[in-house]
mmCIF file with all atom_site columns, C-alpha atoms in Angstrom:
data_model
loop_
_atom_site.group_PDB
_atom_site.id
_atom_site.type_symbol
_atom_site.label_atom_id
_atom_site.label_alt_id
_atom_site.label_comp_id
_atom_site.label_asym_id
_atom_site.label_entity_id
_atom_site.label_seq_id
_atom_site.pdbx_PDB_ins_code
_atom_site.Cartn_x
_atom_site.Cartn_y
_atom_site.Cartn_z
_atom_site.occupancy
_atom_site.B_iso_or_equiv
_atom_site.pdbx_formal_charge
_atom_site.auth_seq_id
_atom_site.auth_comp_id
_atom_site.auth_asym_id
_atom_site.auth_atom_id
_atom_site.pdbx_PDB_model_num
ATOM 1   C CA . MET A 1 1   ? 118.626 116.311 143.642 1.00 61.00 ? 132 MET A CA 1
ATOM 2   C CA . SER A 1 2   ? 115.900 116.390 146.227 1.00 67.00 ? 133 SER A CA 1
ATOM 3   C CA . GLN A 1 3   ? 113.589 119.354 146.810 1.00 73.00 ? 134 GLN A CA 1
ATOM 4   C CA . GLY A 1 4   ? 113.255 119.787 143.036 1.00 76.00 ? 135 GLY A CA 1
ATOM 5   C CA . ILE A 1 5   ? 116.820 121.057 142.575 1.00 79.00 ? 136 ILE A CA 1
ATOM 6   C CA . GLN A 1 6   ? 118.157 120.367 139.100 1.00 78.00 ? 137 GLN A CA 1
ATOM 7   C CA . CYS A 1 7   ? 121.573 121.722 138.270 1.00 78.00 ? 138 CYS A CA 1
ATOM 8   C CA . PRO A 1 8   ? 122.410 122.207 134.606 1.00 76.00 ? 139 PRO A CA 1
ATOM 9   C CA . GLY A 1 9   ? 125.803 121.031 133.592 1.00 77.00 ? 140 GLY A CA 1
ATOM 10  C CA . PRO A 1 10  ? 127.649 119.944 130.484 1.00 82.00 ? 141 PRO A CA 1
ATOM 11  C CA . THR A 1 11  ? 126.036 116.847 129.008 1.00 88.00 ? 142 THR A CA 1
ATOM 12  C CA . LEU A 1 12  ? 126.978 114.446 126.265 1.00 92.00 ? 143 LEU A CA 1
ATOM 13  C CA . SER A 1 13  ? 124.199 112.355 124.809 1.00 94.00 ? 144 SER A CA 1
ATOM 14  C CA . LEU A 1 14  ? 124.976 109.407 122.531 1.00 94.00 ? 145 LEU A CA 1
ATOM 15  C CA . SER A 1 15  ? 122.121 107.744 120.669 1.00 95.00 ? 146 SER A CA 1
ATOM 16  C CA . PRO A 1 16  ? 122.769 104.743 118.452 1.00 95.00 ? 147 PRO A CA 1
ATOM 17  C CA . PHE A 1 17  ? 120.238 104.054 115.710 1.00 94.00 ? 148 PHE A CA 1
ATOM 18  C CA . VAL A 1 18  ? 119.341 101.500 113.060 1.00 94.00 ? 149 VAL A CA 1
ATOM 19  C CA . THR A 1 19  ? 116.863 102.269 110.285 1.00 93.00 ? 150 THR A CA 1
ATOM 20  C CA . SER A 1 20  ? 115.624 100.202 107.390 1.00 93.00 ? 151 SER A CA 1
ATOM 21  C CA . SER A 1 21  ? 113.552 101.033 104.353 1.00 91.00 ? 152 SER A CA 1
ATOM 22  C CA . ARG A 1 22  ? 111.856 99.153  101.512 1.00 88.00 ? 153 ARG A CA 1
ATOM 23  C CA . ASN A 1 23  ? 110.983 100.697 98.158  1.00 84.00 ? 154 ASN A CA 1
ATOM 24  C CA . PHE A 1 24  ? 108.798 99.180  95.449  1.00 76.00 ? 155 PHE A CA 1
ATOM 25  C CA . ASP A 1 25  ? 106.843 100.367 92.422  1.00 75.00 ? 156 ASP A CA 1
ATOM 26  C CA . LEU A 1 26  ? 103.073 100.605 92.285  1.00 75.00 ? 157 LEU A CA 1
ATOM 27  C CA . PRO A 1 27  ? 101.257 99.473  90.329  1.00 76.00 ? 158 PRO A CA 1
ATOM 28  C CA . HIS A 1 28  ? 103.350 96.355  90.044  1.00 77.00 ? 159 HIS A CA 1
ATOM 29  C CA . GLN A 1 29  ? 103.926 95.436  86.386  1.00 79.00 ? 160 GLN A CA 1
ATOM 30  C CA . SER A 1 30  ? 105.487 92.190  85.273  1.00 83.00 ? 161 SER A CA 1
ATOM 31  C CA . VAL A 1 31  ? 105.679 93.149  81.539  1.00 88.00 ? 162 VAL A CA 1
ATOM 32  C CA . THR A 1 32  ? 106.732 96.292  79.654  1.00 88.00 ? 163 THR A CA 1
ATOM 33  C CA . ARG A 1 33  ? 104.635 96.876  76.519  1.00 90.00 ? 164 ARG A CA 1
ATOM 34  C CA . THR A 1 34  ? 106.316 98.853  73.773  1.00 92.00 ? 165 THR A CA 1
ATOM 35  C CA . PRO A 1 35  ? 104.343 99.857  70.596  1.00 92.00 ? 166 PRO A CA 1
ATOM 36  C CA . VAL A 1 36  ? 105.788 98.877  67.204  1.00 91.00 ? 167 VAL A CA 1
ATOM 37  C CA . TYR A 1 37  ? 104.857 101.469 64.535  1.00 89.00 ? 168 TYR A CA 1
ATOM 38  C CA . SER A 1 38  ? 104.270 100.895 60.844  1.00 86.00 ? 169 SER A CA 1
ATOM 39  C CA . SER A 1 39  ? 107.192 101.936 58.659  1.00 84.00 ? 170 SER A CA 1
ATOM 40  C CA . ALA A 1 40  ? 105.776 100.608 55.345  1.00 84.00 ? 171 ALA A CA 1
ATOM 41  C CA . ASP A 1 41  ? 106.511 102.778 52.292  1.00 83.00 ? 172 ASP A CA 1
ATOM 42  C CA . ALA A 1 42  ? 104.447 101.244 49.450  1.00 80.00 ? 173 ALA A CA 1
ATOM 43  C CA . ASP A 1 43  ? 104.890 104.176 47.023  1.00 84.00 ? 174 ASP A CA 1
ATOM 44  C CA . ASP A 1 44  ? 108.678 104.422 47.580  1.00 82.00 ? 175 ASP A CA 1
ATOM 45  C CA . ASN A 1 45  ? 108.616 108.147 48.266  1.00 85.00 ? 176 ASN A CA 1
ATOM 46  C CA . GLY A 1 46  ? 110.808 107.790 51.369  1.00 81.00 ? 177 GLY A CA 1
ATOM 47  C CA . GLU A 1 47  ? 108.011 108.513 53.815  1.00 83.00 ? 178 GLU A CA 1
ATOM 48  C CA . PRO A 1 48  ? 105.917 105.965 55.725  1.00 81.00 ? 179 PRO A CA 1
ATOM 49  C CA . ASP A 1 49  ? 102.446 105.495 54.338  1.00 81.00 ? 180 ASP A CA 1
ATOM 50  C CA . SER A 1 50  ? 100.749 105.386 57.770  1.00 82.00 ? 181 SER A CA 1
ATOM 51  C CA . PRO A 1 51  ? 102.969 107.182 60.267  1.00 83.00 ? 182 PRO A CA 1
ATOM 52  C CA . GLY A 1 52  ? 101.898 106.624 63.878  1.00 84.00 ? 183 GLY A CA 1
ATOM 53  C CA . LYS A 1 53  ? 99.967  103.458 63.080  1.00 88.00 ? 184 LYS A CA 1
ATOM 54  C CA . VAL A 1 54  ? 100.626 100.858 65.822  1.00 89.00 ? 185 VAL A CA 1
ATOM 55  C CA . LEU A 1 55  ? 101.047 97.450  64.285  1.00 88.00 ? 186 LEU A CA 1
ATOM 56  C CA . TYR A 1 56  ? 101.396 95.568  67.581  1.00 91.00 ? 187 TYR A CA 1
ATOM 57  C CA . TYR A 1 57  ? 102.898 95.794  71.034  1.00 92.00 ? 188 TYR A CA 1
ATOM 58  C CA . SER A 1 58  ? 106.155 94.160  71.927  1.00 92.00 ? 189 SER A CA 1
ATOM 59  C CA . GLU A 1 59  ? 106.159 92.675  75.397  1.00 91.00 ? 190 GLU A CA 1
ATOM 60  C CA . MET A 1 60  ? 109.318 92.438  77.446  1.00 91.00 ? 191 MET A CA 1
ATOM 61  C CA . PRO A 1 61  ? 109.292 90.750  80.868  1.00 89.00 ? 192 PRO A CA 1
ATOM 62  C CA . ARG A 1 62  ? 110.197 93.009  83.775  1.00 83.00 ? 193 ARG A CA 1
ATOM 63  C CA . PHE A 1 63  ? 112.247 91.757  86.631  1.00 78.00 ? 194 PHE A CA 1
ATOM 64  C CA . GLU A 1 64  ? 111.259 94.268  89.256  1.00 76.00 ? 195 GLU A CA 1
ATOM 65  C CA . LYS A 1 65  ? 112.878 93.907  92.585  1.00 77.00 ? 196 LYS A CA 1
ATOM 66  C CA . ASP A 1 66  ? 112.166 95.588  95.854  1.00 80.00 ? 197 ASP A CA 1
ATOM 67  C CA . ARG A 1 67  ? 114.889 97.874  97.012  1.00 85.00 ? 198 ARG A CA 1
ATOM 68  C CA . ARG A 1 68  ? 115.818 97.580  100.647 1.00 88.00 ? 199 ARG A CA 1
ATOM 69  C CA . SER A 1 69  ? 118.348 99.447  102.698 1.00 91.00 ? 200 SER A CA 1
ATOM 70  C CA . VAL A 1 70  ? 119.588 99.266  106.254 1.00 92.00 ? 201 VAL A CA 1
ATOM 71  C CA . ASN A 1 71  ? 121.302 102.266 107.792 1.00 93.00 ? 202 ASN A CA 1
ATOM 72  C CA . TYR A 1 72  ? 122.983 102.431 111.140 1.00 93.00 ? 203 TYR A CA 1
ATOM 73  C CA . GLY A 1 73  ? 124.957 104.975 113.026 1.00 95.00 ? 204 GLY A CA 1
ATOM 74  C CA . ILE A 1 74  ? 125.178 107.067 116.135 1.00 95.00 ? 205 ILE A CA 1
ATOM 75  C CA . THR A 1 75  ? 124.234 110.643 116.919 1.00 94.00 ? 206 THR A CA 1
ATOM 76  C CA . ALA A 1 76  ? 126.055 112.692 119.507 1.00 95.00 ? 207 ALA A CA 1
ATOM 77  C CA . THR A 1 77  ? 124.808 115.843 121.200 1.00 94.00 ? 208 THR A CA 1
ATOM 78  C CA . PHE A 1 78  ? 126.897 118.009 123.501 1.00 91.00 ? 209 PHE A CA 1
ATOM 79  C CA . SER A 1 79  ? 125.252 120.798 125.457 1.00 88.00 ? 210 SER A CA 1
ATOM 80  C CA . MET A 1 80  ? 126.778 123.224 127.892 1.00 83.00 ? 211 MET A CA 1
ATOM 81  C CA . PRO A 1 81  ? 125.059 125.891 130.028 1.00 79.00 ? 212 PRO A CA 1
ATOM 82  C CA . LEU A 1 82  ? 126.185 129.380 129.159 1.00 80.00 ? 213 LEU A CA 1
ATOM 83  C CA . ASP A 1 83  ? 125.543 130.910 132.603 1.00 78.00 ? 214 ASP A CA 1
ATOM 84  C CA . GLY A 1 84  ? 128.366 129.692 134.848 1.00 71.00 ? 215 GLY A CA 1
ATOM 85  C CA . GLY A 1 85  ? 126.987 131.625 137.836 1.00 81.00 ? 216 GLY A CA 1
ATOM 86  C CA . LEU A 1 86  ? 123.771 129.624 137.696 1.00 80.00 ? 217 LEU A CA 1
ATOM 87  C CA . THR A 1 87  ? 125.701 126.393 138.033 1.00 79.00 ? 218 THR A CA 1
ATOM 88  C CA . ALA A 1 88  ? 127.663 127.681 141.041 1.00 83.00 ? 219 ALA A CA 1
ATOM 89  C CA . ARG A 1 89  ? 124.480 128.866 142.796 1.00 85.00 ? 220 ARG A CA 1
ATOM 90  C CA . CYS A 1 90  ? 122.794 125.575 142.075 1.00 84.00 ? 221 CYS A CA 1
ATOM 91  C CA . LYS A 1 91  ? 125.710 123.630 143.560 1.00 85.00 ? 222 LYS A CA 1
ATOM 92  C CA . ARG A 1 92  ? 125.545 125.821 146.676 1.00 88.00 ? 223 ARG A CA 1
ATOM 93  C CA . ALA A 1 93  ? 121.825 125.103 146.954 1.00 88.00 ? 224 ALA A CA 1
ATOM 94  C CA . VAL A 1 94  ? 122.541 121.377 146.723 1.00 88.00 ? 225 VAL A CA 1
ATOM 95  C CA . GLU A 1 95  ? 125.190 121.560 149.459 1.00 90.00 ? 226 GLU A CA 1
ATOM 96  C CA . THR A 1 96  ? 122.815 123.544 151.694 1.00 91.00 ? 227 THR A CA 1
ATOM 97  C CA . ASN A 1 97  ? 120.081 121.018 151.054 1.00 90.00 ? 228 ASN A CA 1
ATOM 98  C CA . ILE A 1 98  ? 122.407 118.133 151.954 1.00 90.00 ? 229 ILE A CA 1
ATOM 99  C CA . LYS A 1 99  ? 123.376 119.865 155.233 1.00 93.00 ? 230 LYS A CA 1
ATOM 100 C CA . LEU A 1 100 ? 119.700 120.426 155.991 1.00 91.00 ? 231 LEU A CA 1
ATOM 101 C CA . GLN A 1 101 ? 118.924 116.760 155.332 1.00 91.00 ? 232 GLN A CA 1
ATOM 102 C CA . GLU A 1 102 ? 121.804 115.688 157.604 1.00 94.00 ? 233 GLU A CA 1
ATOM 103 C CA . GLN A 1 103 ? 120.566 118.020 160.371 1.00 96.00 ? 234 GLN A CA 1
ATOM 104 C CA . LEU A 1 104 ? 117.052 116.661 160.003 1.00 95.00 ? 235 LEU A CA 1
ATOM 105 C CA . LEU A 1 105 ? 118.399 113.129 160.259 1.00 96.00 ? 236 LEU A CA 1
ATOM 106 C CA . SER A 1 106 ? 120.386 114.048 163.408 1.00 97.00 ? 237 SER A CA 1
ATOM 107 C CA . THR A 1 107 ? 117.274 115.612 164.956 1.00 97.00 ? 238 THR A CA 1
ATOM 108 C CA . LYS A 1 108 ? 115.201 112.511 164.235 1.00 97.00 ? 239 LYS A CA 1
ATOM 109 C CA . ARG A 1 109 ? 117.952 110.293 165.695 1.00 96.00 ? 240 ARG A CA 1
ATOM 110 C CA . LEU A 1 110 ? 118.036 112.406 168.886 1.00 96.00 ? 241 LEU A CA 1
ATOM 111 C CA . GLU A 1 111 ? 114.239 112.252 169.191 1.00 96.00 ? 242 GLU A CA 1
ATOM 112 C CA . HIS A 1 112 ? 114.410 108.474 168.822 1.00 94.00 ? 243 HIS A CA 1
ATOM 113 C CA . GLU A 1 113 ? 117.125 108.102 171.464 1.00 93.00 ? 244 GLU A CA 1
ATOM 114 C CA . LEU A 1 114 ? 115.321 110.394 173.945 1.00 94.00 ? 245 LEU A CA 1
ATOM 115 C CA . PHE A 1 115 ? 112.069 108.467 173.487 1.00 94.00 ? 246 PHE A CA 1
ATOM 116 C CA . ARG A 1 116 ? 113.905 105.152 173.967 1.00 91.00 ? 247 ARG A CA 1
ATOM 117 C CA . ALA A 1 117 ? 115.639 106.427 177.132 1.00 91.00 ? 248 ALA A CA 1
ATOM 118 C CA . LYS A 1 118 ? 112.353 107.686 178.569 1.00 92.00 ? 249 LYS A CA 1
ATOM 119 C CA . GLN A 1 119 ? 110.525 104.422 177.922 1.00 91.00 ? 250 GLN A CA 1
ATOM 120 C CA . CYS A 1 120 ? 113.354 102.245 179.238 1.00 89.00 ? 251 CYS A CA 1
ATOM 121 C CA . GLY A 1 121 ? 113.690 104.456 182.355 1.00 87.00 ? 252 GLY A CA 1
ATOM 122 C CA . GLU A 1 122 ? 109.978 104.296 183.141 1.00 88.00 ? 253 GLU A CA 1
ATOM 123 C CA . LEU A 1 123 ? 109.984 100.508 182.713 1.00 87.00 ? 254 LEU A CA 1
ATOM 124 C CA . ALA A 1 124 ? 113.024 100.130 184.956 1.00 84.00 ? 255 ALA A CA 1
ATOM 125 C CA . LYS A 1 125 ? 111.530 102.357 187.701 1.00 83.00 ? 256 LYS A CA 1
ATOM 126 C CA . SER A 1 126 ? 108.380 100.263 187.660 1.00 84.00 ? 257 SER A CA 1
ATOM 127 C CA . GLY A 1 127 ? 110.470 97.083  188.032 1.00 84.00 ? 258 GLY A CA 1
ATOM 128 C CA . ILE A 1 128 ? 110.039 95.767  184.451 1.00 85.00 ? 259 ILE A CA 1
ATOM 129 C CA . GLN A 1 129 ? 113.078 94.429  182.589 1.00 83.00 ? 260 GLN A CA 1
ATOM 130 C CA . PHE A 1 130 ? 113.496 92.680  179.247 1.00 83.00 ? 261 PHE A CA 1
ATOM 131 C CA . THR A 1 131 ? 115.234 89.283  179.341 1.00 85.00 ? 262 THR A CA 1
ATOM 132 C CA . GLY A 1 132 ? 115.064 88.083  175.717 1.00 87.00 ? 263 GLY A CA 1
ATOM 133 C CA . GLN A 1 133 ? 116.156 89.607  172.469 1.00 87.00 ? 264 GLN A CA 1
ATOM 134 C CA . MET A 1 134 ? 114.503 92.910  173.375 1.00 85.00 ? 265 MET A CA 1
ATOM 135 C CA . SER A 1 135 ? 116.912 93.379  176.293 1.00 85.00 ? 266 SER A CA 1
ATOM 136 C CA . ILE A 1 136 ? 119.320 94.897  173.754 1.00 87.00 ? 267 ILE A CA 1
ATOM 137 C CA . VAL A 1 137 ? 117.008 97.904  173.408 1.00 86.00 ? 268 VAL A CA 1
ATOM 138 C CA . CYS A 1 138 ? 117.749 99.152  176.922 1.00 86.00 ? 269 CYS A CA 1
ATOM 139 C CA . SER A 1 139 ? 121.131 97.489  177.519 1.00 86.00 ? 270 SER A CA 1
ATOM 140 C CA . ASP A 1 140 ? 123.200 100.674 177.051 1.00 87.00 ? 271 ASP A CA 1
ATOM 141 C CA . LEU A 1 141 ? 121.165 102.723 179.541 1.00 84.00 ? 272 LEU A CA 1
ATOM 142 C CA . ILE A 1 142 ? 121.806 103.060 183.268 1.00 82.00 ? 273 ILE A CA 1
ATOM 143 C CA . VAL A 1 143 ? 118.732 103.900 185.278 1.00 77.00 ? 274 VAL A CA 1
ATOM 144 C CA . SER A 1 144 ? 119.322 105.179 188.794 1.00 76.00 ? 275 SER A CA 1
ATOM 145 C CA . VAL A 1 145 ? 116.560 106.253 191.090 1.00 66.00 ? 276 VAL A CA 1
ATOM 146 C CA . PRO A 1 146 ? 117.334 109.705 192.468 1.00 68.00 ? 277 PRO A CA 1
ATOM 147 C CA . PRO A 1 147 ? 117.345 109.950 196.283 1.00 71.00 ? 278 PRO A CA 1
ATOM 148 C CA . VAL A 1 148 ? 114.267 111.349 197.941 1.00 70.00 ? 279 VAL A CA 1
ATOM 149 C CA . LYS A 1 149 ? 114.825 115.048 198.591 1.00 75.00 ? 280 LYS A CA 1
ATOM 150 C CA . MET A 1 150 ? 114.107 116.417 201.985 1.00 78.00 ? 281 MET A CA 1
ATOM 151 C CA . VAL A 1 151 ? 112.181 119.613 202.294 1.00 79.00 ? 282 VAL A CA 1
ATOM 152 C CA . PRO A 1 152 ? 114.252 122.167 204.271 1.00 82.00 ? 283 PRO A CA 1
ATOM 153 C CA . HIS A 1 153 ? 112.922 122.533 207.810 1.00 81.00 ? 284 HIS A CA 1
ATOM 154 C CA . VAL A 1 154 ? 114.110 123.647 211.245 1.00 85.00 ? 285 VAL A CA 1
ATOM 155 C CA . HIS A 1 155 ? 113.942 121.805 214.573 1.00 82.00 ? 286 HIS A CA 1
ATOM 156 C CA . SER A 1 156 ? 114.222 123.437 217.895 1.00 85.00 ? 287 SER A CA 1
ATOM 157 C CA . ILE A 1 157 ? 116.510 121.579 220.231 1.00 85.00 ? 288 ILE A CA 1
ATOM 158 C CA . SER A 1 158 ? 116.349 122.232 223.924 1.00 83.00 ? 289 SER A CA 1
ATOM 159 C CA . VAL A 1 159 ? 119.556 121.922 225.880 1.00 82.00 ? 290 VAL A CA 1
ATOM 160 C CA . PRO A 1 160 ? 119.143 120.573 229.417 1.00 80.00 ? 291 PRO A CA 1
ATOM 161 C CA . SER A 1 161 ? 120.596 122.845 232.077 1.00 75.00 ? 292 SER A CA 1
ATOM 162 C CA . ALA A 1 162 ? 122.913 121.715 234.897 1.00 72.00 ? 293 ALA A CA 1
ATOM 163 C CA . ASP A 1 163 ? 120.176 122.240 237.527 1.00 68.00 ? 294 ASP A CA 1
ATOM 164 C CA . SER A 1 164 ? 117.804 119.962 235.801 1.00 57.00 ? 295 SER A CA 1
ATOM 165 C CA . SER A 1 165 ? 120.404 117.229 235.532 1.00 54.00 ? 296 SER A CA 1
ATOM 166 C CA . ALA A 1 166 ? 121.054 117.333 239.307 1.00 54.00 ? 297 ALA A CA 1
ATOM 167 C CA . ALA A 1 167 ? 117.336 117.126 240.009 1.00 54.00 ? 298 ALA A CA 1
ATOM 168 C CA . GLN A 1 168 ? 117.037 114.034 237.923 1.00 56.00 ? 299 GLN A CA 1
ATOM 169 C CA . LYS A 1 169 ? 119.564 112.167 240.078 1.00 53.00 ? 300 LYS A CA 1
#
């Protein structure tokens, strides 16, 4: 919301994922060497003459392979605020903020219309009128010049008398 208002509410977050891995042995060996021990019994006493003597090493090829795996899935998180009163107050703050924004917009609209009326009226009084596309700007206004006001004053009127009318004949 505007004015930094953030209302907590229940949320559900879903996050899909894909992971892969590769495993291999180091150091890499292509051959397995196995010692072959001497089992010779020259004196026939049942025990080897040279126990632990390595005669040679047997070599077996190794077919090592890398191990790879791909895993995929989705994680879901649900969170819910525990203070229900906070949510109600936050919603009230949002509604108040919206009303304030609407009032501010109405005020700006009124200021615009008053400025437009003033400018169009002054142009009309000075005898200027739009004739092209801009004539729309002042088309919904009626400008009438107020009558000139008379300052209150008193005149003395003299009434001629009957004698003076006979004298004039």
